[in-house]
């Protein structure tokens, strides 16, 4: 569905984190009560979700999160800070990765919580991006109480649950944004027809992007078939997300080269080019995705 919306040039779905990340993770790790409570409102977009994984000191190295969840009786008490949390300013719920046992070995002291964003002790502060938009945020937790029943997948099982989320995040990005790239390339081709003098020296580069997009679509369909067969996205999601992000940056740059006079651009391509700078950071940086592809797809040993 997200791929079709993107191909039709529709704005990004407001429930993208619920549909692409929270929902599939709840399906994989949730109790029956959690599934019946959360899934219907994710599908209807009646409740909006955000993702609270990254922290000022923990992005690529997600296992080092420090937001503390201390269990007191049947309640976790949260203290700490998340950052870059998209849609947190409008979210009703957050998928939150926390440190519940600081003494535990790496990967074993983490817990995954479903947190009501309207709880007392949560403060959301928007961050302004290079585009001027403020789509992502800092989230501060001060003695925020979360019932133990809000754990997804078991106390101390947070790393495995978070990996399910990340696999789905990259696959969702891959499918939907391949559709968006196809729409952008269609616009780029029309622009090239309107600007033949500029387009003449960029024909090869535009052709390369079109071929790359076809390969990306086929890889996305292969990944979808794998998902339909196993219920679990494979590492192809990382290939698609990596190739998409770098292709999208080149496509928006090409459009700007076709429109050397800013007066000819109504701001559309300028905005898209600025927004594309974040593509190789969000949902896993290009360096991290190259590591994953080397290890999981090519089977190379981990580099030191
Ligand atoms: C638009 C946008 C939206 C986002 N939305 C969310 C959200 O909703 N929720 C959320 O939790 N987070 C979100 N993020 C955060 C995003 O997941 C992180 O920015 C990303 O994981 C990178 O982490 P970092 O910024 O801490 O950079 P770092 O991890 O500090 O990386 C800094 C640099 O070092 C490189 N590097 C780090 N480790 C390695 C390694 N092992 N090998 C090679 N190179 C390495 C990186 O590639 C990068 O170039 C968003 C980010 C952006 C840009």
mmCIF file of C-alpha atoms and ligand atoms in Angstrom:
data_model
loop_
_atom_site.group_PDB
_atom_site.id
_atom_site.type_symbol
_atom_site.label_atom_id
_atom_site.label_comp_id
_atom_site.label_asym_id
_atom_site.label_seq_id
_atom_site.Cartn_x
_atom_site.Cartn_y
_atom_site.Cartn_z
ATOM 1 C CA UNK A 1 0.000 0.000 0.000
ATOM 2 C CA UNK A 2 2.767 2.483 0.973
ATOM 3 C CA UNK A 3 4.558 1.775 -2.340
ATOM 4 C CA UNK A 4 1.369 2.511 -4.333
ATOM 5 C CA UNK A 5 0.752 5.764 -2.419
ATOM 6 C CA UNK A 6 4.349 6.866 -3.043
ATOM 7 C CA UNK A 7 4.154 6.008 -6.747
ATOM 8 C CA UNK A 8 0.975 8.137 -6.976
ATOM 9 C CA UNK A 9 2.945 11.064 -5.508
ATOM 10 C CA UNK A 10 0.785 11.114 -2.373
ATOM 11 C CA UNK A 11 2.280 12.765 0.720
ATOM 12 C CA UNK A 12 3.888 10.347 3.189
ATOM 13 C CA UNK A 13 1.251 8.393 5.182
ATOM 14 C CA UNK A 14 0.881 9.891 8.660
ATOM 15 C CA UNK A 15 0.846 6.393 10.171
ATOM 16 C CA UNK A 16 4.064 5.240 8.519
ATOM 17 C CA UNK A 17 5.764 4.255 11.793
ATOM 18 C CA UNK A 18 2.690 2.384 13.031
ATOM 19 C CA UNK A 19 2.156 0.578 9.716
ATOM 20 C CA UNK A 20 5.792 -0.094 8.854
ATOM 21 C CA UNK A 21 7.419 -0.636 12.243
ATOM 22 C CA UNK A 22 5.199 -0.793 15.369
ATOM 23 C CA UNK A 23 2.478 -2.952 13.739
ATOM 24 C CA UNK A 24 4.786 -5.657 12.310
ATOM 25 C CA UNK A 25 6.767 -5.773 15.586
ATOM 26 C CA UNK A 26 3.569 -6.205 17.634
ATOM 27 C CA UNK A 27 2.443 -8.954 15.221
ATOM 28 C CA UNK A 28 5.783 -10.751 15.681
ATOM 29 C CA UNK A 29 6.245 -10.357 19.462
ATOM 30 C CA UNK A 30 2.933 -9.178 20.980
ATOM 31 C CA UNK A 31 0.456 -11.020 23.188
ATOM 32 C CA UNK A 32 -3.051 -11.559 21.820
ATOM 33 C CA UNK A 33 -4.262 -8.732 24.101
ATOM 34 C CA UNK A 34 -1.604 -6.355 22.696
ATOM 35 C CA UNK A 35 -2.468 -7.290 19.110
ATOM 36 C CA UNK A 36 -6.188 -6.679 19.562
ATOM 37 C CA UNK A 37 -5.565 -3.416 21.465
ATOM 38 C CA UNK A 38 -3.106 -1.777 19.040
ATOM 39 C CA UNK A 39 -3.394 -3.216 15.528
ATOM 40 C CA UNK A 40 -6.884 -1.931 14.547
ATOM 41 C CA UNK A 41 -6.012 1.713 15.342
ATOM 42 C CA UNK A 42 -2.685 1.378 13.510
ATOM 43 C CA UNK A 43 -4.549 0.221 10.387
ATOM 44 C CA UNK A 44 -7.126 3.008 10.647
ATOM 45 C CA UNK A 45 -4.464 5.637 11.570
ATOM 46 C CA UNK A 46 -6.688 6.398 14.567
ATOM 47 C CA UNK A 47 -3.548 6.405 16.721
ATOM 48 C CA UNK A 48 -0.174 7.711 15.540
ATOM 49 C CA UNK A 49 3.117 6.095 16.580
ATOM 50 C CA UNK A 50 6.688 7.287 16.877
ATOM 51 C CA UNK A 51 9.970 5.411 17.334
ATOM 52 C CA UNK A 52 12.165 6.193 20.348
ATOM 53 C CA UNK A 53 15.405 4.333 19.652
ATOM 54 C CA UNK A 54 18.168 6.915 19.009
ATOM 55 C CA UNK A 55 19.771 8.892 21.826
ATOM 56 C CA UNK A 56 22.426 11.638 21.814
ATOM 57 C CA UNK A 57 25.130 8.968 22.376
ATOM 58 C CA UNK A 58 23.413 5.989 20.706
ATOM 59 C CA UNK A 59 22.499 5.935 17.028
ATOM 60 C CA UNK A 60 24.309 3.341 14.956
ATOM 61 C CA UNK A 61 25.414 1.713 18.225
ATOM 62 C CA UNK A 62 21.855 1.159 19.376
ATOM 63 C CA UNK A 63 22.793 -1.418 22.031
ATOM 64 C CA UNK A 64 24.334 1.403 24.083
ATOM 65 C CA UNK A 65 21.009 3.167 24.842
ATOM 66 C CA UNK A 66 20.978 4.681 28.325
ATOM 67 C CA UNK A 67 17.373 5.756 28.872
ATOM 68 C CA UNK A 68 16.758 3.993 32.174
ATOM 69 C CA UNK A 69 13.666 1.930 32.972
ATOM 70 C CA UNK A 70 13.620 0.913 36.613
ATOM 71 C CA UNK A 71 11.068 -1.702 37.643
ATOM 72 C CA UNK A 72 9.233 -0.752 40.842
ATOM 73 C CA UNK A 73 6.540 -3.337 41.584
ATOM 74 C CA UNK A 74 4.406 -3.613 38.453
ATOM 75 C CA UNK A 75 5.564 -0.293 37.010
ATOM 76 C CA UNK A 76 8.630 0.820 35.077
ATOM 77 C CA UNK A 77 9.859 4.332 35.928
ATOM 78 C CA UNK A 78 11.604 6.001 32.962
ATOM 79 C CA UNK A 79 14.321 8.651 33.030
ATOM 80 C CA UNK A 80 16.401 9.756 30.046
ATOM 81 C CA UNK A 81 16.349 11.290 26.586
ATOM 82 C CA UNK A 82 15.647 10.175 23.021
ATOM 83 C CA UNK A 83 16.431 12.192 19.890
ATOM 84 C CA UNK A 84 15.515 12.415 16.165
ATOM 85 C CA UNK A 85 12.118 10.881 16.905
ATOM 86 C CA UNK A 86 9.966 11.476 13.821
ATOM 87 C CA UNK A 87 6.299 12.388 14.452
ATOM 88 C CA UNK A 88 6.764 12.401 18.263
ATOM 89 C CA UNK A 89 5.124 15.849 18.286
ATOM 90 C CA UNK A 90 1.811 14.280 17.205
ATOM 91 C CA UNK A 91 2.249 10.685 18.381
ATOM 92 C CA UNK A 92 -0.125 8.875 20.719
ATOM 93 C CA UNK A 93 2.254 5.938 21.267
ATOM 94 C CA UNK A 94 5.981 5.282 21.132
ATOM 95 C CA UNK A 95 7.960 2.102 20.532
ATOM 96 C CA UNK A 96 10.718 2.707 23.057
ATOM 97 C CA UNK A 97 14.007 0.865 23.600
ATOM 98 C CA UNK A 98 15.269 1.254 27.184
ATOM 99 C CA UNK A 99 18.011 0.047 29.500
ATOM 100 C CA UNK A 100 16.268 -2.059 32.177
ATOM 101 C CA UNK A 101 19.330 -3.802 33.641
ATOM 102 C CA UNK A 102 22.537 -1.716 33.498
ATOM 103 C CA UNK A 103 24.553 -4.572 35.059
ATOM 104 C CA UNK A 104 23.645 -7.068 32.316
ATOM 105 C CA UNK A 105 25.929 -8.069 29.446
ATOM 106 C CA UNK A 106 25.656 -6.030 26.228
ATOM 107 C CA UNK A 107 22.382 -6.736 24.344
ATOM 108 C CA UNK A 108 20.849 -8.456 27.413
ATOM 109 C CA UNK A 109 19.732 -5.561 29.595
ATOM 110 C CA UNK A 110 17.390 -3.965 27.048
ATOM 111 C CA UNK A 111 13.598 -3.911 27.110
ATOM 112 C CA UNK A 112 11.115 -2.803 24.456
ATOM 113 C CA UNK A 113 8.131 -0.814 25.751
ATOM 114 C CA UNK A 114 4.899 0.478 24.211
ATOM 115 C CA UNK A 115 4.608 3.913 25.816
ATOM 116 C CA UNK A 116 1.558 6.168 25.954
ATOM 117 C CA UNK A 117 2.905 9.547 24.756
ATOM 118 C CA UNK A 118 0.210 11.347 26.804
ATOM 119 C CA UNK A 119 1.676 10.015 30.090
ATOM 120 C CA UNK A 120 2.833 12.533 32.718
ATOM 121 C CA UNK A 121 6.621 13.151 32.659
ATOM 122 C CA UNK A 122 7.033 13.178 28.855
ATOM 123 C CA UNK A 123 8.233 16.343 27.145
ATOM 124 C CA UNK A 124 8.609 16.582 23.364
ATOM 125 C CA UNK A 125 10.826 19.312 21.887
ATOM 126 C CA UNK A 126 10.806 19.719 18.069
ATOM 127 C CA UNK A 127 14.093 19.982 16.134
ATOM 128 C CA UNK A 128 14.258 22.057 12.955
ATOM 129 C CA UNK A 129 15.741 20.397 9.875
ATOM 130 C CA UNK A 130 17.745 21.926 7.020
ATOM 131 C CA UNK A 131 14.463 22.116 5.014
ATOM 132 C CA UNK A 132 12.876 24.368 7.646
ATOM 133 C CA UNK A 133 10.410 21.612 8.653
ATOM 134 C CA UNK A 134 10.316 20.287 12.195
ATOM 135 C CA UNK A 135 9.339 16.635 11.697
ATOM 136 C CA UNK A 136 11.588 15.107 14.310
ATOM 137 C CA UNK A 137 12.045 15.728 17.993
ATOM 138 C CA UNK A 138 13.828 15.226 21.271
ATOM 139 C CA UNK A 139 11.799 13.306 23.889
ATOM 140 C CA UNK A 140 12.583 13.745 27.584
ATOM 141 C CA UNK A 141 11.338 11.270 30.212
ATOM 142 C CA UNK A 142 11.228 12.341 33.862
ATOM 143 C CA UNK A 143 9.906 9.718 36.296
ATOM 144 C CA UNK A 144 7.457 8.586 33.604
ATOM 145 C CA UNK A 145 5.457 5.568 34.775
ATOM 146 C CA UNK A 146 4.765 2.719 32.342
ATOM 147 C CA UNK A 147 2.864 -0.408 33.465
ATOM 148 C CA UNK A 148 4.843 -3.673 33.202
ATOM 149 C CA UNK A 149 2.084 -4.995 30.910
ATOM 150 C CA UNK A 150 3.394 -2.584 28.251
ATOM 151 C CA UNK A 151 6.553 -4.677 27.679
ATOM 152 C CA UNK A 152 6.695 -6.167 24.187
ATOM 153 C CA UNK A 153 8.438 -9.541 23.966
ATOM 154 C CA UNK A 154 9.656 -9.900 27.565
ATOM 155 C CA UNK A 155 11.911 -8.008 29.980
ATOM 156 C CA UNK A 156 15.537 -8.195 28.757
ATOM 157 C CA UNK A 157 14.439 -9.283 25.246
ATOM 158 C CA UNK A 158 14.523 -5.753 23.821
ATOM 159 C CA UNK A 159 17.419 -6.295 21.422
ATOM 160 C CA UNK A 160 15.718 -9.126 19.504
ATOM 161 C CA UNK A 161 12.454 -7.156 19.373
ATOM 162 C CA UNK A 162 14.267 -4.006 18.164
ATOM 163 C CA UNK A 163 15.987 -6.013 15.405
ATOM 164 C CA UNK A 164 12.524 -7.050 14.136
ATOM 165 C CA UNK A 165 11.574 -3.361 14.025
ATOM 166 C CA UNK A 166 14.751 -2.394 12.127
ATOM 167 C CA UNK A 167 14.322 -5.176 9.546
ATOM 168 C CA UNK A 168 10.768 -3.964 8.894
ATOM 169 C CA UNK A 169 11.849 -0.301 8.918
ATOM 170 C CA UNK A 170 14.377 -0.869 6.117
ATOM 171 C CA UNK A 171 11.990 -3.065 4.140
ATOM 172 C CA UNK A 172 9.149 -0.517 4.473
ATOM 173 C CA UNK A 173 11.485 2.278 3.452
ATOM 174 C CA UNK A 174 12.704 0.164 0.548
ATOM 175 C CA UNK A 175 9.269 -0.702 -0.844
ATOM 176 C CA UNK A 176 7.593 2.669 -0.403
ATOM 177 C CA UNK A 177 10.559 4.797 -1.369
ATOM 178 C CA UNK A 178 11.274 2.809 -4.520
ATOM 179 C CA UNK A 179 7.754 3.914 -5.529
ATOM 180 C CA UNK A 180 8.606 7.509 -4.600
ATOM 181 C CA UNK A 181 11.844 7.299 -6.599
ATOM 182 C CA UNK A 182 9.933 6.070 -9.638
ATOM 183 C CA UNK A 183 7.595 9.078 -9.342
ATOM 184 C CA UNK A 184 10.564 11.461 -8.936
ATOM 185 C CA UNK A 185 12.324 9.974 -11.972
ATOM 186 C CA UNK A 186 9.135 10.457 -14.024
ATOM 187 C CA UNK A 187 9.203 14.145 -13.011
ATOM 188 C CA UNK A 188 12.912 14.343 -13.833
ATOM 189 C CA UNK A 189 12.306 12.938 -17.338
ATOM 190 C CA UNK A 190 9.553 15.522 -17.953
ATOM 191 C CA UNK A 191 11.878 18.246 -16.723
ATOM 192 C CA UNK A 192 14.612 17.017 -19.101
ATOM 193 C CA UNK A 193 12.141 17.226 -22.006
ATOM 194 C CA UNK A 194 11.311 20.830 -21.017
ATOM 195 C CA UNK A 195 15.012 21.783 -20.721
ATOM 196 C CA UNK A 196 16.630 20.119 -23.788
ATOM 197 C CA UNK A 197 19.713 22.359 -23.796
ATOM 198 C CA UNK A 198 20.626 21.440 -20.201
ATOM 199 C CA UNK A 199 19.476 17.816 -20.615
ATOM 200 C CA UNK A 200 21.800 17.086 -23.550
ATOM 201 C CA UNK A 201 24.891 16.843 -21.312
ATOM 202 C CA UNK A 202 23.052 14.887 -18.578
ATOM 203 C CA UNK A 203 21.458 12.154 -20.726
ATOM 204 C CA UNK A 204 23.884 9.405 -19.631
ATOM 205 C CA UNK A 205 23.483 10.232 -15.962
ATOM 206 C CA UNK A 206 19.661 10.291 -16.212
ATOM 207 C CA UNK A 207 19.731 6.962 -18.090
ATOM 208 C CA UNK A 208 21.890 5.386 -15.374
ATOM 209 C CA UNK A 209 19.395 6.432 -12.694
ATOM 210 C CA UNK A 210 16.506 4.956 -14.692
ATOM 211 C CA UNK A 211 18.333 1.609 -15.061
ATOM 212 C CA UNK A 212 19.252 1.582 -11.382
ATOM 213 C CA UNK A 213 15.608 2.220 -10.478
ATOM 214 C CA UNK A 214 14.514 -0.819 -12.547
ATOM 215 C CA UNK A 215 17.035 -2.986 -10.676
ATOM 216 C CA UNK A 216 15.787 -1.533 -7.385
ATOM 217 C CA UNK A 217 12.171 -2.381 -8.261
ATOM 218 C CA UNK A 218 13.101 -5.989 -9.048
ATOM 219 C CA UNK A 219 15.040 -6.294 -5.797
ATOM 220 C CA UNK A 220 12.050 -4.823 -3.920
ATOM 221 C CA UNK A 221 9.746 -7.418 -5.506
ATOM 222 C CA UNK A 222 12.198 -10.199 -4.570
ATOM 223 C CA UNK A 223 12.237 -8.881 -0.996
ATOM 224 C CA UNK A 224 8.420 -8.733 -0.936
ATOM 225 C CA UNK A 225 8.222 -12.348 -2.118
ATOM 226 C CA UNK A 226 10.644 -13.341 0.665
ATOM 227 C CA UNK A 227 8.537 -11.441 3.207
ATOM 228 C CA UNK A 228 5.303 -13.069 1.980
ATOM 229 C CA UNK A 229 6.883 -16.535 2.162
ATOM 230 C CA UNK A 230 8.607 -16.255 5.563
ATOM 231 C CA UNK A 231 6.752 -13.439 7.343
ATOM 232 C CA UNK A 232 10.167 -11.869 8.080
ATOM 233 C CA UNK A 233 12.014 -9.342 5.898
ATOM 234 C CA UNK A 234 15.449 -10.477 4.737
ATOM 235 C CA UNK A 235 18.673 -8.458 4.377
ATOM 236 C CA UNK A 236 17.541 -7.277 0.893
ATOM 237 C CA UNK A 237 15.834 -4.409 2.740
ATOM 238 C CA UNK A 238 19.289 -3.006 3.550
ATOM 239 C CA UNK A 239 20.364 -3.219 -0.111
ATOM 240 C CA UNK A 240 17.238 -1.399 -1.275
ATOM 241 C CA UNK A 241 17.420 1.286 1.400
ATOM 242 C CA UNK A 242 21.119 1.936 0.659
ATOM 243 C CA UNK A 243 20.666 2.064 -3.128
ATOM 244 C CA UNK A 244 17.478 4.142 -2.873
ATOM 245 C CA UNK A 245 18.980 6.773 -0.565
ATOM 246 C CA UNK A 246 22.033 7.387 -2.728
ATOM 247 C CA UNK A 247 20.009 7.308 -5.961
ATOM 248 C CA UNK A 248 17.486 9.781 -4.550
ATOM 249 C CA UNK A 249 20.303 12.170 -3.655
ATOM 250 C CA UNK A 250 21.694 11.948 -7.208
ATOM 251 C CA UNK A 251 18.232 12.387 -8.820
ATOM 252 C CA UNK A 252 17.446 15.547 -6.873
ATOM 253 C CA UNK A 253 20.921 16.894 -7.722
ATOM 254 C CA UNK A 254 20.350 16.156 -11.422
ATOM 255 C CA UNK A 255 17.056 18.059 -11.299
ATOM 256 C CA UNK A 256 18.842 21.063 -9.832
ATOM 257 C CA UNK A 257 21.438 20.854 -12.619
ATOM 258 C CA UNK A 258 18.609 20.887 -15.171
ATOM 259 C CA UNK A 259 17.336 24.057 -13.512
ATOM 260 C CA UNK A 260 20.499 26.150 -13.063
ATOM 261 C CA UNK A 261 18.461 29.321 -12.633
ATOM 262 C CA UNK A 262 16.689 29.117 -9.233
ATOM 263 C CA UNK A 263 13.887 31.299 -10.657
ATOM 264 C CA UNK A 264 12.836 28.335 -12.818
ATOM 265 C CA UNK A 265 12.419 26.129 -9.726
ATOM 266 C CA UNK A 266 9.317 26.827 -7.630
ATOM 267 C CA UNK A 267 11.176 25.415 -4.626
ATOM 268 C CA UNK A 268 10.053 21.843 -5.252
ATOM 269 C CA UNK A 269 13.427 20.339 -6.278
ATOM 270 C CA UNK A 270 15.341 22.630 -3.936
ATOM 271 C CA UNK A 271 13.267 21.266 -1.031
ATOM 272 C CA UNK A 272 13.677 17.655 -2.214
ATOM 273 C CA UNK A 273 17.426 18.035 -2.563
ATOM 274 C CA UNK A 274 17.745 19.424 0.968
ATOM 275 C CA UNK A 275 15.484 16.680 2.363
ATOM 276 C CA UNK A 276 17.473 13.995 0.552
ATOM 277 C CA UNK A 277 20.601 14.813 2.608
ATOM 278 C CA UNK A 278 19.037 12.904 5.528
ATOM 279 C CA UNK A 279 18.282 9.813 3.390
ATOM 280 C CA UNK A 280 21.726 8.311 3.924
ATOM 281 C CA UNK A 281 21.421 8.768 7.718
ATOM 282 C CA UNK A 282 17.808 7.864 8.653
ATOM 283 C CA UNK A 283 16.879 4.163 9.092
ATOM 284 C CA UNK A 284 20.566 3.208 9.212
ATOM 285 C CA UNK A 285 23.472 5.159 7.753
ATOM 286 C CA UNK A 286 25.013 4.072 4.446
ATOM 287 C CA UNK A 287 28.145 2.886 6.270
ATOM 288 C CA UNK A 288 26.119 0.674 8.619
ATOM 289 C CA UNK A 289 24.068 -0.731 5.725
ATOM 290 C CA UNK A 290 27.279 -1.536 3.814
ATOM 291 C CA UNK A 291 28.507 -3.422 6.909
ATOM 292 C CA UNK A 292 25.221 -5.385 7.070
ATOM 293 C CA UNK A 293 25.331 -6.228 3.358
ATOM 294 C CA UNK A 294 28.978 -7.340 3.629
ATOM 295 C CA UNK A 295 28.243 -9.586 6.595
ATOM 296 C CA UNK A 296 24.710 -10.895 5.952
ATOM 297 C CA UNK A 297 24.439 -10.903 2.155
ATOM 298 C CA UNK A 298 28.045 -11.493 1.071
ATOM 299 C CA UNK A 299 29.040 -13.503 4.162
ATOM 300 C CA UNK A 300 32.269 -11.546 4.713
ATOM 301 C CA UNK A 301 33.858 -11.551 8.185
ATOM 302 C CA UNK A 302 33.170 -8.544 10.425
ATOM 303 C CA UNK A 303 35.835 -5.848 9.915
ATOM 304 C CA UNK A 304 37.890 -4.809 12.947
HETATM 305 C C1 LIG B 1 15.313 12.394 9.022
HETATM 306 C C2 LIG B 1 15.664 11.475 10.166
HETATM 307 C C3 LIG B 1 14.661 10.840 10.861
HETATM 308 C C4 LIG B 1 14.965 9.998 11.925
HETATM 309 N N1 LIG B 1 13.933 9.418 12.625
HETATM 310 C C5 LIG B 1 14.216 8.658 13.718
HETATM 311 C C6 LIG B 1 13.156 8.134 14.522
HETATM 312 O O1 LIG B 1 11.958 8.333 14.234
HETATM 313 N N2 LIG B 1 13.479 7.433 15.626
HETATM 314 C C7 LIG B 1 14.775 7.176 15.986
HETATM 315 O O2 LIG B 1 14.988 6.505 16.989
HETATM 316 N N3 LIG B 1 15.816 7.673 15.249
HETATM 317 C C8 LIG B 1 15.552 8.409 14.134
HETATM 318 N N4 LIG B 1 16.596 8.936 13.393
HETATM 319 C C9 LIG B 1 17.961 8.744 13.854
HETATM 320 C C10 LIG B 1 18.801 7.788 12.996
HETATM 321 O O3 LIG B 1 18.371 6.451 13.174
HETATM 322 C C11 LIG B 1 20.250 7.994 13.401
HETATM 323 O O4 LIG B 1 20.617 9.311 13.054
HETATM 324 C C12 LIG B 1 21.172 7.005 12.725
HETATM 325 O O5 LIG B 1 20.951 5.712 13.231
HETATM 326 C C13 LIG B 1 22.653 7.376 12.923
HETATM 327 O O6 LIG B 1 22.935 7.576 14.258
HETATM 328 P P1 LIG B 1 23.701 8.892 14.766
HETATM 329 O O7 LIG B 1 23.006 10.078 14.176
HETATM 330 O O8 LIG B 1 23.815 8.802 16.247
HETATM 331 O O9 LIG B 1 25.130 8.814 14.089
HETATM 332 P P2 LIG B 1 26.367 7.929 14.578
HETATM 333 O O10 LIG B 1 25.909 6.535 14.865
HETATM 334 O O11 LIG B 1 27.079 8.662 15.657
HETATM 335 O O12 LIG B 1 27.266 7.884 13.274
HETATM 336 C C14 LIG B 1 28.133 8.969 12.922
HETATM 337 C C15 LIG B 1 28.927 8.532 11.686
HETATM 338 O O13 LIG B 1 29.747 7.386 11.997
HETATM 339 C C16 LIG B 1 29.467 6.308 11.109
HETATM 340 N N5 LIG B 1 29.555 5.030 11.831
HETATM 341 C C17 LIG B 1 29.035 4.752 13.044
HETATM 342 N N6 LIG B 1 29.284 3.463 13.375
HETATM 343 C C18 LIG B 1 29.973 2.922 12.335
HETATM 344 C C19 LIG B 1 30.489 1.609 12.057
HETATM 345 N N7 LIG B 1 30.359 0.610 12.941
HETATM 346 N N8 LIG B 1 31.102 1.403 10.854
HETATM 347 C C20 LIG B 1 31.226 2.423 9.942
HETATM 348 N N9 LIG B 1 30.765 3.684 10.164
HETATM 349 C C21 LIG B 1 30.145 3.925 11.329
HETATM 350 C C22 LIG B 1 28.052 6.558 10.626
HETATM 351 O O14 LIG B 1 27.800 5.925 9.381
HETATM 352 C C23 LIG B 1 28.007 8.084 10.530
HETATM 353 O O15 LIG B 1 28.576 8.503 9.309
HETATM 354 C C24 LIG B 1 16.319 9.768 12.299
HETATM 355 C C25 LIG B 1 17.341 10.402 11.583
HETATM 356 C C26 LIG B 1 17.031 11.254 10.539
HETATM 357 C C27 LIG B 1 18.152 11.917 9.794
#
